[in-house]
Coordinates of C-alpha atoms in Angstrom, one line a residue:
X12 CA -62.4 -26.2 -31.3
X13 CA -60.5 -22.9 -32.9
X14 CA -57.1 -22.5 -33.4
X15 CA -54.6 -21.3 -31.2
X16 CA -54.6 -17.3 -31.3
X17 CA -51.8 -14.8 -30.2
X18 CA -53.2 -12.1 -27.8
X19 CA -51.2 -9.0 -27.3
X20 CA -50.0 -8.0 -23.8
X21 CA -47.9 -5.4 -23.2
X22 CA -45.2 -5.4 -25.3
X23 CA -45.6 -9.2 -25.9
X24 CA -47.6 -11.8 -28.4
X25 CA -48.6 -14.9 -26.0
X26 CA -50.2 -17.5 -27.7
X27 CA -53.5 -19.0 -26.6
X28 CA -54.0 -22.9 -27.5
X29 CA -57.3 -24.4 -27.9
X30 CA -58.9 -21.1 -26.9
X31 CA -62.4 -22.2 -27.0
X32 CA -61.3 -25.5 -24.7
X33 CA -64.5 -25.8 -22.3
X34 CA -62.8 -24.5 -18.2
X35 CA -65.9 -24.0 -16.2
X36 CA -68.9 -26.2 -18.0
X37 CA -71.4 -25.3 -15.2
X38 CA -71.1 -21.5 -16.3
X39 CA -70.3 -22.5 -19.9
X40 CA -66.5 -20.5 -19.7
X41 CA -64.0 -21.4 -21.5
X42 CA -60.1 -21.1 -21.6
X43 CA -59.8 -17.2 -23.4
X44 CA -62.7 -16.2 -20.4
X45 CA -60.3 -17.2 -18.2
X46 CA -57.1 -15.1 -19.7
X47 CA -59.1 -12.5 -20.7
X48 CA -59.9 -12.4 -17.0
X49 CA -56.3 -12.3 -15.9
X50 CA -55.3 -9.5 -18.4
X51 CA -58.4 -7.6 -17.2
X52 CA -57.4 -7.6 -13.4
X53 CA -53.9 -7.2 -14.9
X54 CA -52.2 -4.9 -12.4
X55 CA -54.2 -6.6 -9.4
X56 CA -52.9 -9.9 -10.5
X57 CA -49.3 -8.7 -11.0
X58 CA -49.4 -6.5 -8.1
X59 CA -49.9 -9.8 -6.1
X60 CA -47.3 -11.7 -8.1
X61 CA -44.1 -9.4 -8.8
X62 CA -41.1 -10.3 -8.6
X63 CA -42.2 -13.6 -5.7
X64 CA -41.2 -17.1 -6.5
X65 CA -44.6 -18.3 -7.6
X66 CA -46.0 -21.8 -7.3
X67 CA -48.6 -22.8 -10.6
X68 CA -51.9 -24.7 -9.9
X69 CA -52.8 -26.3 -13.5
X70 CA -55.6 -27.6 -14.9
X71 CA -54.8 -28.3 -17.7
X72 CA -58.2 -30.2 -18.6
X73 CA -60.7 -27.7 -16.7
X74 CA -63.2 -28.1 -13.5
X75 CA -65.2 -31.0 -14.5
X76 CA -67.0 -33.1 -12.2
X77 CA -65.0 -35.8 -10.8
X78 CA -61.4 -33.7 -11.2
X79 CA -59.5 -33.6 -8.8
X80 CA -55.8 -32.2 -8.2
X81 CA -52.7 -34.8 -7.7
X82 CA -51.2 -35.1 -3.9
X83 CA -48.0 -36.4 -2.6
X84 CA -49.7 -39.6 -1.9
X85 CA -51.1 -39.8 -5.2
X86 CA -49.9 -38.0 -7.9
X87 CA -52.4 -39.5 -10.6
X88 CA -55.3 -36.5 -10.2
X89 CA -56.6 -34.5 -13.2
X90 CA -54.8 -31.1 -11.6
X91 CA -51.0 -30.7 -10.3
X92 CA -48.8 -28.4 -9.0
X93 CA -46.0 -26.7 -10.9
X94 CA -43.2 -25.8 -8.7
X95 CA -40.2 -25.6 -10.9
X96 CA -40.2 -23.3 -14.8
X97 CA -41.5 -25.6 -17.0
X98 CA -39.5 -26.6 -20.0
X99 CA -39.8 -24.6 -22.7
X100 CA -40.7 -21.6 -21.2
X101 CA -40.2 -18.2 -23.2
X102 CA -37.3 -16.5 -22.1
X103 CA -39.4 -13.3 -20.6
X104 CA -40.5 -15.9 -18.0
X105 CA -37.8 -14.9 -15.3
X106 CA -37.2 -17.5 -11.9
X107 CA -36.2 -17.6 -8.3
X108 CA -34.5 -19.8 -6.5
X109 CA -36.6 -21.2 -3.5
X110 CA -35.2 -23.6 -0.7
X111 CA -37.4 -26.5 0.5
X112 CA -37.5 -27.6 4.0
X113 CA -35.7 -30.8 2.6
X114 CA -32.4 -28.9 1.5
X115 CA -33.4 -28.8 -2.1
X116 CA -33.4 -26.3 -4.6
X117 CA -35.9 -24.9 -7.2
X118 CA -35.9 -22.6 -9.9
X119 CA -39.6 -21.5 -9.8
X120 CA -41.2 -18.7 -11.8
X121 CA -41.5 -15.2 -10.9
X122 CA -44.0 -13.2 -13.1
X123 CA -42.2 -9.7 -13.5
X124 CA -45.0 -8.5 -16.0
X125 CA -48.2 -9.9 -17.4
X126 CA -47.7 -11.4 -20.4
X127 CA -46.0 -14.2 -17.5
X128 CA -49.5 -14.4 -15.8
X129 CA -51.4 -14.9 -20.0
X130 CA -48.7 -17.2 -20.3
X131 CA -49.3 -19.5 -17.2
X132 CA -52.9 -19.2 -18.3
X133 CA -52.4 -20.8 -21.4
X134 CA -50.5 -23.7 -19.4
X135 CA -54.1 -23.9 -17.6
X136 CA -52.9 -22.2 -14.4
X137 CA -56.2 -21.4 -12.8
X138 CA -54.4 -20.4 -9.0
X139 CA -51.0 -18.8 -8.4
X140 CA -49.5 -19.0 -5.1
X141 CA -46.8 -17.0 -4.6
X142 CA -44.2 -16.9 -1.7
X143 CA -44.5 -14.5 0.8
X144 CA -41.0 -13.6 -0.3
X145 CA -39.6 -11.3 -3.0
X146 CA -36.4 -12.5 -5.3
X147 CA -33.7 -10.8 -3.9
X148 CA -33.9 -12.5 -0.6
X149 CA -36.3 -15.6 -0.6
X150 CA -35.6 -16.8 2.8
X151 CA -37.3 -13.8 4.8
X152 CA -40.6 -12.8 4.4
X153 CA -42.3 -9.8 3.5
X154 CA -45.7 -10.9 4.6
X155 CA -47.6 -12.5 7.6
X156 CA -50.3 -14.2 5.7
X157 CA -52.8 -15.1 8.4
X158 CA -55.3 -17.9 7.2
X159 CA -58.9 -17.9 8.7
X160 CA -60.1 -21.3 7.8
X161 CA -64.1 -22.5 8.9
X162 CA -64.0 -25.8 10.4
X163 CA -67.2 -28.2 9.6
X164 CA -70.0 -25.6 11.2
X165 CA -69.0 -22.7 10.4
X166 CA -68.6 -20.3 7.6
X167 CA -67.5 -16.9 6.1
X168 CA -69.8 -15.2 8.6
X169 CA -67.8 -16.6 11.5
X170 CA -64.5 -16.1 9.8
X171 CA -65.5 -12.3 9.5
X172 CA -66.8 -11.9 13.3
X173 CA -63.5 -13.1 13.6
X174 CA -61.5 -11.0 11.3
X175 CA -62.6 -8.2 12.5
X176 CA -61.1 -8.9 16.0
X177 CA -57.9 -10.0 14.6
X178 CA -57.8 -6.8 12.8
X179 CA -58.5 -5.0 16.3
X180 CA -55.8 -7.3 17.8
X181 CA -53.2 -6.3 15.6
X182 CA -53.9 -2.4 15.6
X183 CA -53.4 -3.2 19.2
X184 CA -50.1 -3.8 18.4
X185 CA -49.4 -1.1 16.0
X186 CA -50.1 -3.0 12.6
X187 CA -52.9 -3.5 10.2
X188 CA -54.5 -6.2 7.9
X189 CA -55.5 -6.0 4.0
X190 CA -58.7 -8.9 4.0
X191 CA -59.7 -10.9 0.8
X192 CA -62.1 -13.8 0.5
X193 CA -60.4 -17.1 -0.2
X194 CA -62.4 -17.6 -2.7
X195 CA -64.6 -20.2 -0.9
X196 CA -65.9 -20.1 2.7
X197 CA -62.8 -18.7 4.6
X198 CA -60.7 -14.8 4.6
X199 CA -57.3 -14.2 4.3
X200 CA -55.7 -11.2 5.8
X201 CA -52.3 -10.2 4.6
X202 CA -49.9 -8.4 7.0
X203 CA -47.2 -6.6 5.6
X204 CA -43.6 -6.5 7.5
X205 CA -40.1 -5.8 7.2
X206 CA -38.1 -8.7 5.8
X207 CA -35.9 -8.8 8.5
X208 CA -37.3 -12.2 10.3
X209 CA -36.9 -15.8 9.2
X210 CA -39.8 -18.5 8.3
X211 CA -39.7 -19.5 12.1
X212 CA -39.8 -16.6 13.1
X213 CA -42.9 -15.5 10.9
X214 CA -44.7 -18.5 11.7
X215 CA -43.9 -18.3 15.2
X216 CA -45.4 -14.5 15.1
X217 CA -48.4 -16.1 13.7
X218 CA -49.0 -18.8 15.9
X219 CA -48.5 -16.1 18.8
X220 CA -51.3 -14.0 16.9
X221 CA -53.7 -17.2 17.2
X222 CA -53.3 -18.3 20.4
X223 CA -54.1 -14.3 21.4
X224 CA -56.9 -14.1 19.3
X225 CA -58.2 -18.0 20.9
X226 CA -57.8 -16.4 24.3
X227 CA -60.2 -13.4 23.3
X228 CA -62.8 -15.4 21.5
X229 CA -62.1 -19.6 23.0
X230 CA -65.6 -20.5 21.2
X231 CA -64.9 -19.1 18.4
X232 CA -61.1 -19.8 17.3
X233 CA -58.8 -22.8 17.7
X234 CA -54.8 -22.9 16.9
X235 CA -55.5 -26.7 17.8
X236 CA -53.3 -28.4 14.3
X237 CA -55.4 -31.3 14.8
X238 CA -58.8 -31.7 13.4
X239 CA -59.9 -34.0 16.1
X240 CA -59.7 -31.1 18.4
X241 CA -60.6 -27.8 16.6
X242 CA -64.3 -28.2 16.7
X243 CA -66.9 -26.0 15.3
X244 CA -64.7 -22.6 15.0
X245 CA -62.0 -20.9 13.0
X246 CA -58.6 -22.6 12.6
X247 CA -55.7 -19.7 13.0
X248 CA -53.3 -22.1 10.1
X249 CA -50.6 -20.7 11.0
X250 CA -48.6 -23.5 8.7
X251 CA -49.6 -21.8 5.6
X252 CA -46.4 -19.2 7.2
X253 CA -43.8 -22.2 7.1
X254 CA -41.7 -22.1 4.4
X255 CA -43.2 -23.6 0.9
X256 CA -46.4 -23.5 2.1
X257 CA -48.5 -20.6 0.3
X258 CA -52.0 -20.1 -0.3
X259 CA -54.3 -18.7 -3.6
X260 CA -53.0 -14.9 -4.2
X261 CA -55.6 -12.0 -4.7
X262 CA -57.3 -12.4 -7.7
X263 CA -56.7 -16.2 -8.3
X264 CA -59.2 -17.9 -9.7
X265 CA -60.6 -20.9 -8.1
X266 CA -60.7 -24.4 -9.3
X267 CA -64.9 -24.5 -8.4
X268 CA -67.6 -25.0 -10.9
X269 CA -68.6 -21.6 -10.3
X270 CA -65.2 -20.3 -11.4
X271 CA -65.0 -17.7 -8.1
X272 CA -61.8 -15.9 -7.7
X273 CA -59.6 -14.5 -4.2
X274 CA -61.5 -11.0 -4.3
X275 CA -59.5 -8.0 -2.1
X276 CA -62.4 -6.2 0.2
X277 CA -62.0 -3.4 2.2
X278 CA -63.0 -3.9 5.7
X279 CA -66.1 -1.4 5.3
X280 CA -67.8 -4.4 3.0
X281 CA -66.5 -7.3 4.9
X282 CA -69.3 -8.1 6.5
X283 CA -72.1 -8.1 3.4
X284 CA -69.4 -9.6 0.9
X285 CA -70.9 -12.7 -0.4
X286 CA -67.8 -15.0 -1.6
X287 CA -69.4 -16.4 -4.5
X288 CA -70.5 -13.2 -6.1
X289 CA -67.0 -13.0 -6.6
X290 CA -66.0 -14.9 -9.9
X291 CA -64.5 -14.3 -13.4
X292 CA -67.5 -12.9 -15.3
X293 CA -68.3 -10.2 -12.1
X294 CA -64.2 -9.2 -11.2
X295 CA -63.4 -7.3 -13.9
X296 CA -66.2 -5.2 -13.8
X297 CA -65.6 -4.7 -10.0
X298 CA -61.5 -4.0 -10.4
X299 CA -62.6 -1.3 -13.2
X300 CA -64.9 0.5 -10.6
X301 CA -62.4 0.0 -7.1
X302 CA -59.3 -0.9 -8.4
X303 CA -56.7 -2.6 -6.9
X304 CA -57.4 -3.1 -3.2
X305 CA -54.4 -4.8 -2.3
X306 CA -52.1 -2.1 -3.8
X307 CA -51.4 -1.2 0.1
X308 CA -49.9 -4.3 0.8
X309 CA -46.6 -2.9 -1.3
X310 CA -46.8 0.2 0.3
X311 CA -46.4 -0.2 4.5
X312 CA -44.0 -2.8 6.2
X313 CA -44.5 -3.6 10.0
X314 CA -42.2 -4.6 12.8
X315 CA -42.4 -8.4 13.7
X316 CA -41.4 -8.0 17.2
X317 CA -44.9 -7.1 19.2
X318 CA -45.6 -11.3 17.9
X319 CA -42.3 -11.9 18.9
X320 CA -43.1 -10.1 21.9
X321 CA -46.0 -12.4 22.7
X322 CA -44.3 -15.8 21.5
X323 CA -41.8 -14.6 24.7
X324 CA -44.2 -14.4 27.2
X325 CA -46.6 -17.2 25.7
X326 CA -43.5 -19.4 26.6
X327 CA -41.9 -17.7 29.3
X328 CA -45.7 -17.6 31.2
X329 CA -47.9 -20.4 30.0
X330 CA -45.1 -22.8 28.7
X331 CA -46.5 -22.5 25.2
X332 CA -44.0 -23.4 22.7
X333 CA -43.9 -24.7 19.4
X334 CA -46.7 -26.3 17.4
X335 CA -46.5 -29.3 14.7
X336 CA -45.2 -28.6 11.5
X337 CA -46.8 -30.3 8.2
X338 CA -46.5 -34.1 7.7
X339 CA -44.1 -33.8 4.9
X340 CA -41.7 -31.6 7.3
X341 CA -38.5 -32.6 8.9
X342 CA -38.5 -33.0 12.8
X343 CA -38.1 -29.6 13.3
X344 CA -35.8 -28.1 16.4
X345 CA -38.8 -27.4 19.7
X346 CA -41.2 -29.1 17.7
X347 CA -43.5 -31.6 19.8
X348 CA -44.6 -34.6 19.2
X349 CA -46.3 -35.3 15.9
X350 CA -49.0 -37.4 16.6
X351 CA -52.8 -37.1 17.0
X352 CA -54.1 -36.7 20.5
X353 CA -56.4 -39.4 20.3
X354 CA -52.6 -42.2 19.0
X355 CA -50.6 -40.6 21.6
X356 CA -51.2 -43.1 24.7
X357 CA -49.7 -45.3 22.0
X358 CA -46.4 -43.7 21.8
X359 CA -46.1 -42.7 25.8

């Protein structure tokens, strides 16, 4: 195995450890494919990361068979989440403070140049997930990140017949979507807004959104939280908008043998994207020829209150309120029961 090297990154020298470490034995990567991805999607990377308390996926030991990533409930997997700086960190690695739902604090990282996103690398960070925040005010988002997740039977192809009428939904409402693969079956479309609404109020935008978009296509899409009753469509999550919950930004890579990566689209190749032609030895090749197709995101900031609008007259009309929050929540304030339909003559 070769010895560490020092690559330079902007104005930086970031050291590279055990560069030749195997990452991705089915494809035969290794660790330096994996930075040299990062600092060749550099701006596309950063572009998704700047200057938003960022959460580190690590694995530290690769994608081998059998890996898997530690959980609340079991905190002995191969893989783990970084949520606070990690000690020793050089000083250009700048932090946020984030608020979890429990009352606690965190000092998290917040890339404000590359040589942040080489360094995490080197740590083995193979996803970031960023808030939907920025640093100077972490508790209101500047985002609606709207998850489109295939339930067993489905697939991309049904999470892009329904994109496309979420993305006729919300020009409906005078706003627009910027769609990326997840880097495995499901989309992600990324809504820019003013950050002028809180975490309840984002996610309660977003479960408005759902349960419009399950009323245009019922066979199709669920906002039903439990599994038991989503069926074969596509789950609106609209958790992933409660605070501390964040999914893979663009350009992540993801912890699969074939090494695919969150890939930005525009919505004119949507439908013949194949997610796994997206991965760290096809990317940079792609972000040379297209560039940065996320670079909007920064650029136009929607009004939350046409979702608001709806959440009123979802509960005003049709009694819809709130929906369960994660497991690892505190009873939140509306919040119904938390128990799965199939327990709850139990607890009646």
């Amino acid at each position: 195995m070769r010895e560490a090297i020092e690559l330079e990154v902007g104005d930086r020298k970031v050291r590279v450890s055990s560069p030749s470490k195997v990452y991705f034995p089915e494809r035969g990567l290794i660790k330096l494919d994996v930075v040299q991805y990062f600092i060749a999607v550099g701006d596309g990377i950063l572009g998704a990361l700047r200057e938003r308390p960022t959460t580190l996926e690590r694995w530290p030991g690769g994608v081998f068979e059998g890996a898997k990533l530690s959980t609340r409930q079991d905190n002995r997997g191969d893989a783990f989440y970084q949520k606070r700086i990690p000690k020793g960190a050089p000083d250009y690695v700048e932090t946020a403070t984030v608020a979890f739902p429990s009352g606690r604090t965190a000092d998290e990282v917040c890339p404000t140049e590359l040589a942040v996103v080489v360094w995490a690398a080197n740590l083995g960070t193979l996803t970031f997930h960023p808030w939907p925040v920025r640093r100077p005010d972490a508790d209101h988002p500047d985002q609606l990140r709207i998850d489109l997740d295939p339930q067993p039977g489905t697939d991309y192809a049904d999470a892009v017949v329904v994109a496309h009428e979420a993305r006729a939904l919300l020009r409906e409402l005078g706003m627009d979507a910027f769609p990326k693969t997840s880097g495995g079956r499901g989309m992600h479309l990324y809504v820019p807004v003013r950050p002028e609404w809180d975490f309840v109020q984002a996610r309660r935008a977003v479960i408005a959104f759902g349960r419009a978009l399950a009323r245009r296509m019922p066979d199709r899409v669920t906002v039903d939280w439990w599994k038991e009753e989503r069926g074969e469509r596509i789950f609106i999550d609209f958790n992933q908008m409660a605070r501390d919950r964040t999914i893979a930004s663009a350009y992540s890579v993801r912890p699969r043998p074939r090494a695919t990566v969150s890939a930005p689209l525009s919505w004119d190749e949507v439908d013949d994207a194949r997610p796994e032609d997206f991965d760290i030895t096809t990317m940079p090749a792609r972000f040379a020829a297209v560039g940065d197709l996320h670079a909007g995101v920064a650029e136009v900031a929607y009004s939350l209150e046409p979702l608001l609008e709806l959440a009123a007259r979802d509960e005003k009309d049709h009694d819809l309120g709130d929906l369960p929050y994660p497991p690892e929540y505190p009873k939140m304030p509306g919040e119904p029961l938390r128990v799965q339909p199939s327990r709850r003559a139990t607890f009646d």
